[in-house]
Tab-separated table of C-alpha atoms in Angstrom:
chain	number	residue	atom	x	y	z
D	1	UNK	CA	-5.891	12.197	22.761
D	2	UNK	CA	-6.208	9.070	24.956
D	3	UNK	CA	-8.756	10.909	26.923
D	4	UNK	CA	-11.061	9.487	24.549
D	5	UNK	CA	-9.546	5.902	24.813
D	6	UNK	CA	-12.314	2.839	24.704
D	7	UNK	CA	-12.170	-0.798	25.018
D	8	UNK	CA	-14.501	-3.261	22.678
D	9	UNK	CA	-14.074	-6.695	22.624
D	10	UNK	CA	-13.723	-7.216	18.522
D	11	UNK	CA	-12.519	-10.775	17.046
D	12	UNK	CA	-10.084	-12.714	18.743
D	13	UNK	CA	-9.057	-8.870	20.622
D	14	UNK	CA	-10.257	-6.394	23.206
D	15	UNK	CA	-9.549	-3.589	20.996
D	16	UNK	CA	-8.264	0.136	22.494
D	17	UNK	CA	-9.412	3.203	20.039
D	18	UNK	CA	-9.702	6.605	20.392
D	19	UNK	CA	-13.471	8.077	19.108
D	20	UNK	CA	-14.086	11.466	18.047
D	21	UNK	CA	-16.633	13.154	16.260
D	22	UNK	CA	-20.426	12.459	16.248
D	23	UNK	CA	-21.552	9.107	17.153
D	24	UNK	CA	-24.194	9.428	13.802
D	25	UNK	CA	-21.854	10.209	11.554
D	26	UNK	CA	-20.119	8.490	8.373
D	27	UNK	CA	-17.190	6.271	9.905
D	28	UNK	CA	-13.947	6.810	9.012
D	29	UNK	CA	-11.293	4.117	10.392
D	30	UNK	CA	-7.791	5.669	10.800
D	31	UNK	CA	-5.132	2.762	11.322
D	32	UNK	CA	-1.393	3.328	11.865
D	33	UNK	CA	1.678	1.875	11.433
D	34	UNK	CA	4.605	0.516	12.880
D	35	UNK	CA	6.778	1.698	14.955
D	36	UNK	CA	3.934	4.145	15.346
D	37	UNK	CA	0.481	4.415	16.995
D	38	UNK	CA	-2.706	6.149	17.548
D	39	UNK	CA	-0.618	9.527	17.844
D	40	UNK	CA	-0.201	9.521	14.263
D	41	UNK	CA	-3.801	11.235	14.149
D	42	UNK	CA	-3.829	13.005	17.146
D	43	UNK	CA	-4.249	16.433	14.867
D	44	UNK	CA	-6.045	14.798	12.145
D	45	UNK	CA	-9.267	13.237	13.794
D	46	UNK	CA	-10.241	16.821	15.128
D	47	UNK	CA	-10.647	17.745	11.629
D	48	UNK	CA	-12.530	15.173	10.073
D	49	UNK	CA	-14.598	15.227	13.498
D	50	UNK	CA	-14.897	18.971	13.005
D	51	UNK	CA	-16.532	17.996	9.305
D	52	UNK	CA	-19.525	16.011	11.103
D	53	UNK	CA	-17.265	12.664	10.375
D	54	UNK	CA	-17.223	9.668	13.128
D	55	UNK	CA	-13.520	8.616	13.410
D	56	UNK	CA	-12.257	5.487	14.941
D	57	UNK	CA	-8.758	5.112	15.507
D	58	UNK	CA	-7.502	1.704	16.773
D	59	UNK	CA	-4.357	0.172	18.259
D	60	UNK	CA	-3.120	-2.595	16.477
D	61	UNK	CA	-2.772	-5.893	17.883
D	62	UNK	CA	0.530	-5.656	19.577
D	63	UNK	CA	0.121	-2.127	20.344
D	64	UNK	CA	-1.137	0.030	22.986
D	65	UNK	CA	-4.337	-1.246	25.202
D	66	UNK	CA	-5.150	-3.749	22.267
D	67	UNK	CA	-4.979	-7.680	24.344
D	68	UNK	CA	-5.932	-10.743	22.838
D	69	UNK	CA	-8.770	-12.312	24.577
D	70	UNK	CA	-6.928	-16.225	24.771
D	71	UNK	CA	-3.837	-16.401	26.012
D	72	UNK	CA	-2.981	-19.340	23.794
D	73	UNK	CA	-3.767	-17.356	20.838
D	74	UNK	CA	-1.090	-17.465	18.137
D	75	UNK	CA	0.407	-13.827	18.005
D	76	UNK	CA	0.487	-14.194	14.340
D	77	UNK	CA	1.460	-10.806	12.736
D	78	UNK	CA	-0.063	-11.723	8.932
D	79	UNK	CA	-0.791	-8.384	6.917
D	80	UNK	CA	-4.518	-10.577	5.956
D	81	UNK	CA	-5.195	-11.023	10.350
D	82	UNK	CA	-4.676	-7.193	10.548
D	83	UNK	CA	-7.128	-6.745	8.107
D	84	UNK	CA	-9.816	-9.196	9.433
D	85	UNK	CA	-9.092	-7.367	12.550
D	86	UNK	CA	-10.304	-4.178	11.369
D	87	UNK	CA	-13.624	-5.656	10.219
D	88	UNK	CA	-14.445	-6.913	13.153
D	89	UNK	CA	-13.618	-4.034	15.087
D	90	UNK	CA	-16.399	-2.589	12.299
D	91	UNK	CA	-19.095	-5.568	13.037
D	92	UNK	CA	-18.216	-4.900	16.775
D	93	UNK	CA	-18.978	-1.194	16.457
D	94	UNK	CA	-21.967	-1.858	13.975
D	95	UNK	CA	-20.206	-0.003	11.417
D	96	UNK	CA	-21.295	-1.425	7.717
D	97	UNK	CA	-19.154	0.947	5.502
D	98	UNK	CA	-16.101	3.090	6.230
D	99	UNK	CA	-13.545	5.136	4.722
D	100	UNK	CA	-10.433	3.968	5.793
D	101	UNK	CA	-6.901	5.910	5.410
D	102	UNK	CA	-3.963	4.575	6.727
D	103	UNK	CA	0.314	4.314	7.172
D	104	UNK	CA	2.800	1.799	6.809
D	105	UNK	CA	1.301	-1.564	8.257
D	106	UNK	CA	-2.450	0.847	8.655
D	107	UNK	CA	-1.931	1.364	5.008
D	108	UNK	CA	-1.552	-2.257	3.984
D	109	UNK	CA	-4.392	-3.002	6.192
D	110	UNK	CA	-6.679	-0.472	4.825
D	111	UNK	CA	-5.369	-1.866	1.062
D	112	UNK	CA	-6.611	-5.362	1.805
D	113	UNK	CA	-10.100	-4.416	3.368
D	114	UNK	CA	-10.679	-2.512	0.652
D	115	UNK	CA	-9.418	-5.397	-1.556
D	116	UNK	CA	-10.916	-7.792	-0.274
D	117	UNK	CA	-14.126	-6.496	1.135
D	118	UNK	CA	-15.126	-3.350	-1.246
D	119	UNK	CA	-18.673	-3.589	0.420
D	120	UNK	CA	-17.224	-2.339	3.413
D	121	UNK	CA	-15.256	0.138	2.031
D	122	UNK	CA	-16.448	4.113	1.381
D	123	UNK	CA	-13.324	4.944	-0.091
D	124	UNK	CA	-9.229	4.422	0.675
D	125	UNK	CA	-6.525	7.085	1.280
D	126	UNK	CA	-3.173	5.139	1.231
D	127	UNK	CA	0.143	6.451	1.794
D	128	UNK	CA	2.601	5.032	-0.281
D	129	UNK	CA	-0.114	3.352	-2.460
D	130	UNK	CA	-0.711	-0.208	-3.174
D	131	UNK	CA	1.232	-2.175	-0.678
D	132	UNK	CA	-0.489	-6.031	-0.975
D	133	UNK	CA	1.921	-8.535	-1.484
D	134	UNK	CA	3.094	-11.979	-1.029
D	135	UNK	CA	5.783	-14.418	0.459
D	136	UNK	CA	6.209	-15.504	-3.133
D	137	UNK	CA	6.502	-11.445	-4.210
D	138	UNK	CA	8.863	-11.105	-1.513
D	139	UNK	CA	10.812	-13.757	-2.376
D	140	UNK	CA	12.219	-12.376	-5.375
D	141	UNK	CA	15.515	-10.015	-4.618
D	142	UNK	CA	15.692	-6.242	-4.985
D	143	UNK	CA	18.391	-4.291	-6.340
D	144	UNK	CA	20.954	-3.674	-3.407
D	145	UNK	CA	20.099	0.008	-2.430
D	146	UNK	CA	16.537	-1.230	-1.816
D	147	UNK	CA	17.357	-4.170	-0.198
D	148	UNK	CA	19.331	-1.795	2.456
D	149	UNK	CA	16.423	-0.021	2.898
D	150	UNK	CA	15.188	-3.386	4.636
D	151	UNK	CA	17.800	-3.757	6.948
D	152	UNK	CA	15.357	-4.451	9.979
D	153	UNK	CA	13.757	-7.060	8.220
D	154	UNK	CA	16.870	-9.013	8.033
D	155	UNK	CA	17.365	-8.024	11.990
D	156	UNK	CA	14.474	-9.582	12.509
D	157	UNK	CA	15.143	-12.711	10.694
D	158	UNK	CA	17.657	-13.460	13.801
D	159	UNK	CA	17.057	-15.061	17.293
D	160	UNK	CA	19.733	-11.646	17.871
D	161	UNK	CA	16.980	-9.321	16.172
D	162	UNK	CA	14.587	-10.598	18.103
D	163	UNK	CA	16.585	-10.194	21.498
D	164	UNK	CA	17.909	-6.911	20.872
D	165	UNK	CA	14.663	-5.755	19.557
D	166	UNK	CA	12.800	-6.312	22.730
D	167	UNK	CA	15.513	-5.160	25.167
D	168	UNK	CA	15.772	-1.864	22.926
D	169	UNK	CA	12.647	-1.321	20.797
D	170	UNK	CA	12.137	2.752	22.474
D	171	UNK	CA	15.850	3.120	21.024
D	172	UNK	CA	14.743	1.127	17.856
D	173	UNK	CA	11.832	2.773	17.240
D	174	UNK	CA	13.011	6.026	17.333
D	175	UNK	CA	16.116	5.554	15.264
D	176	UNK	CA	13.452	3.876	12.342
D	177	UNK	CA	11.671	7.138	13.381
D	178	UNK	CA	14.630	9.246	12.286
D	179	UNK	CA	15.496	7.502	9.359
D	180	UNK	CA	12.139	7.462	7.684
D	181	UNK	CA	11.361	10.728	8.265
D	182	UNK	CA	14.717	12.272	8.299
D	183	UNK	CA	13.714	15.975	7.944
D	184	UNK	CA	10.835	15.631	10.938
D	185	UNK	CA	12.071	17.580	14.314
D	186	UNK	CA	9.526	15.558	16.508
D	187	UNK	CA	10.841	16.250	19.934
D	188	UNK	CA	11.112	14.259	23.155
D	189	UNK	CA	7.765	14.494	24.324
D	190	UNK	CA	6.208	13.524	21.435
D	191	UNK	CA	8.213	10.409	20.571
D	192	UNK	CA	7.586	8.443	24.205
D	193	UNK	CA	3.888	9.133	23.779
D	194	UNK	CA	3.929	6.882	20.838
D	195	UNK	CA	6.627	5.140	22.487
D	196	UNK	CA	4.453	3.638	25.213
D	197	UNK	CA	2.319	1.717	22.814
D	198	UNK	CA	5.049	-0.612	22.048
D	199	UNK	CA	5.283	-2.099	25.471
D	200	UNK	CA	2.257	-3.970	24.950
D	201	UNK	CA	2.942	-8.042	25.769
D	202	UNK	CA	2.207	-8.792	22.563
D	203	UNK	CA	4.368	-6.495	20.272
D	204	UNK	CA	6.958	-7.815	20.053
D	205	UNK	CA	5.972	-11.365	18.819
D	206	UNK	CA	3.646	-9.388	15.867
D	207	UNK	CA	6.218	-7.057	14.822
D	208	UNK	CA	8.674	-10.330	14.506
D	209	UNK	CA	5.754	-13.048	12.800
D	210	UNK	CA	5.002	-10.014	10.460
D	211	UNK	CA	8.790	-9.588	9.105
D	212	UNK	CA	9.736	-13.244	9.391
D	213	UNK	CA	6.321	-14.623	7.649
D	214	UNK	CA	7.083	-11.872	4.771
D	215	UNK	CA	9.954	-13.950	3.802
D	216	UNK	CA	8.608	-17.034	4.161
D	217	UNK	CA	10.518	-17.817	7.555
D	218	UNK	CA	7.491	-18.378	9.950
D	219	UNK	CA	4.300	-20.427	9.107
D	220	UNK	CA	1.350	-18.473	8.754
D	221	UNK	CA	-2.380	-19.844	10.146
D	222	UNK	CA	-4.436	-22.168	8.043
D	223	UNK	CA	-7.820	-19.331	9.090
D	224	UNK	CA	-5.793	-17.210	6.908
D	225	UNK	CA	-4.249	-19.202	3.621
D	226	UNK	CA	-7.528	-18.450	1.617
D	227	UNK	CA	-6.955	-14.962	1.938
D	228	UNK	CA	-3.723	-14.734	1.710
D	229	UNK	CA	-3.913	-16.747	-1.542
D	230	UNK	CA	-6.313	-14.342	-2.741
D	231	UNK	CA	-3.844	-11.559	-2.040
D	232	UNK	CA	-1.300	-13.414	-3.733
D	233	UNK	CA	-2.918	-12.453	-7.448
D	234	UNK	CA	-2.532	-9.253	-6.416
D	235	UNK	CA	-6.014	-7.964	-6.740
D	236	UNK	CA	-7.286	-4.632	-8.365
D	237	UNK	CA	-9.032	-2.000	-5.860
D	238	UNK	CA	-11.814	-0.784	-7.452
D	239	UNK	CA	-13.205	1.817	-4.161
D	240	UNK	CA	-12.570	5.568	-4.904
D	241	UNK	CA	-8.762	6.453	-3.772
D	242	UNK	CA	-6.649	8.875	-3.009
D	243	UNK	CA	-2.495	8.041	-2.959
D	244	UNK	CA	-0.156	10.341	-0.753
D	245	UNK	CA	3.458	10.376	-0.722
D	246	UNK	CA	5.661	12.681	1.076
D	247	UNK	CA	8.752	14.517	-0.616
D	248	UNK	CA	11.155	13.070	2.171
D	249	UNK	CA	10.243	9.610	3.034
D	250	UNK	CA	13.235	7.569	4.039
D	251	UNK	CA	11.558	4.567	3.903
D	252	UNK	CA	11.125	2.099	1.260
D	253	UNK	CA	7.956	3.116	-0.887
D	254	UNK	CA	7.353	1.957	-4.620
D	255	UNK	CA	7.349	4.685	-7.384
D	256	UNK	CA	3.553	6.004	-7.583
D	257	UNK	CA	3.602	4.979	-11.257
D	258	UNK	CA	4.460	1.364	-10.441
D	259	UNK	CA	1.002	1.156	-8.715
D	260	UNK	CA	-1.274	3.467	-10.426
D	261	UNK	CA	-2.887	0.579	-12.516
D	262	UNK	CA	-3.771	-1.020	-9.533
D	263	UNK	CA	-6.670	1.203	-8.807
D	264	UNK	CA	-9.398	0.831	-11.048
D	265	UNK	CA	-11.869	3.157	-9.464
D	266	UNK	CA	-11.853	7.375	-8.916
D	267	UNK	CA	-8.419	7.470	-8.650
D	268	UNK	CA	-5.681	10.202	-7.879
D	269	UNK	CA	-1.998	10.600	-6.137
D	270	UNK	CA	-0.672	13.672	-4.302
D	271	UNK	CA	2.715	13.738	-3.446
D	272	UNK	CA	2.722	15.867	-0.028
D	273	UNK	CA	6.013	18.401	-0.613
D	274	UNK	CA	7.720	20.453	2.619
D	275	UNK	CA	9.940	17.454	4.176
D	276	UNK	CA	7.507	15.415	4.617
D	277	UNK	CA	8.458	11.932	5.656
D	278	UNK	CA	7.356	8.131	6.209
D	279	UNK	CA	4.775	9.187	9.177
D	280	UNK	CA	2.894	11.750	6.451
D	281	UNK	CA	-0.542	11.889	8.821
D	282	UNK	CA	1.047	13.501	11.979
D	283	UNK	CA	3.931	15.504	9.621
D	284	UNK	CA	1.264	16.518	7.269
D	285	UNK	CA	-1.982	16.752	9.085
D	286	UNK	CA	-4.027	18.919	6.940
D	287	UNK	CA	-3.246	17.331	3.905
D	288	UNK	CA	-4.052	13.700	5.227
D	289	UNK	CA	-7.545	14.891	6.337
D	290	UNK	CA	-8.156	16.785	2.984
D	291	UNK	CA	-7.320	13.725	1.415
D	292	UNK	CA	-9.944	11.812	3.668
D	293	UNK	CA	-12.605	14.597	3.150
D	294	UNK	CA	-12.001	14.452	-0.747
D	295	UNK	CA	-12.218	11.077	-1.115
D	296	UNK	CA	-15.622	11.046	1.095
D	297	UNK	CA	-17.347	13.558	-0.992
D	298	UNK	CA	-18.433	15.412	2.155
D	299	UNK	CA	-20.920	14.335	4.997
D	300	UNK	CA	-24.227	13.182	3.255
């Protein structure tokens, strides 16, 4: 899949994506999550690209080929600089609109573009729904068995987390691997080519401003407190959606009926059955891609 790997200088990054498809055809941004990376599409982009659609799948700041272009650049690991990242990875490419489907940290992303910037926006497919939120949302406790769920988060809070997360993040990755998808029998091989991404400088410094800032333990950037504030009222998306959810995610994901009402557009959920687990785009390819051609309406 790297084959197709490009460089564009996008923002404050030089971005790595992969690019598939035809160069004319409707954009569809595929963004991916953590511990995860580009791989998480590796059997979805051939079919969208096989449906005429131009898909764009980028590392993350932190991951993979992704640099910053200033070394002095904060590594600030905001949800709201992920997103900003995206659409200038979208004004770099010339892209105006975009569907844009996503996982874990991809889905929050793709959530807050579509939030925030609706005009950019073709429609959302977001797996595990509407996950915006807040250092004030987040400071209010969850019942115990969710607040387990979290454990890492808490691990991260730590000067220890921090440590043992960049002396062991192939052997931390994987076991967050196993544990949110725990009925997944990814082997070996498949694992380390993810694996790689998260040796980029950078990752570890995002992965720890993004779980520390959630909880209100590491200052954010003034670029970003206007948009953050704006994510703080929690807004409505109003872009056509589609919702997945797979039968076996061991991660922590809100009830699909807790965030139904926060999609005010063509709406639906699918909950993905089989075993499928956090990772639902590379465990359950051909529903993720149905769910991005539905959405879509088709090639126009």
């Amino acid at each position: 899949m790297t084959d197709a790997l490009r460089q564009i200088d996008a923002g404050l990054l030089n971005v790595g994506y992969v690019e598939a498809g035809p160069a004319g055809g409707p954009a569809v941004i595929l963004l991916h999550g953590w511990p995860y990376d580009v791989h998480s599409y590796a059997d979805v982009a051939p079919l969208l690209a096989a449906q005429g659609y131009r898909v764009i799948i980028p590392y993350l700041r932190g991951y993979g080929t992704t640099r910053f272009l200033a070394d002095d650049t904060f590594r600030n690991g905001q949800p709201s600089a992920l997103a900003v990242d995206t659409t200038a990875l979208m004004d770099a490419l010339e892209i105006d609109k975009a569907i844009l489907a996503g996982c874990d940290w991809g889905a929050r992303t793709a959530d807050i573009v579509a939030a925030l910037w609706p005009d950019r926006c073709k429609g959302l497919v977001s797996v595990s729904g509407y996950l915006i939120g807040s250092q004030d949302a987040n400071r209010l406790p969850l019942p115990p068995e969710a607040e387990l769920q979290w454990w890492y988060q808490y691990y991260f809070a730590t000067e220890r987390g921090r440590a043992g997360y960049d002396q062991y993040r192939h052997d931390f990755a994987k076991l967050i691997w196993r544990i949110a998808s725990p009925k997944w029998n990814f082997d070996e091989a498949t694992f380390e080519r993810s694996a790689a991404s998260l040796d980029n400088p950078d990752h570890v410094d995002i992965v720890i401003h993004n779980y520390r800032w959630r909880l209100g333990l590491a200052e954010g950037e003034p670029d970003y407190a206007e948009l953050e504030k704006r994510l703080a009222e929690a807004p409505v998306i109003t872009v056509p959606t589609i919702t997945l959810e797979g039968d076996a995610n061991g991660a922590f994901h809100p009830d699909p009926s807790a965030y139904a009402g926060k999609f005010s557009g063509s709406y639906s959920h699918r909950t993905i059955e089989g075993g499928i687990g956090h990772n639902l785009p590379q465990e359950a390819p051909d529903a993720f891609a149905q769910a991005v051609l539905d959405v879509g309406g088709g090639v126009k």
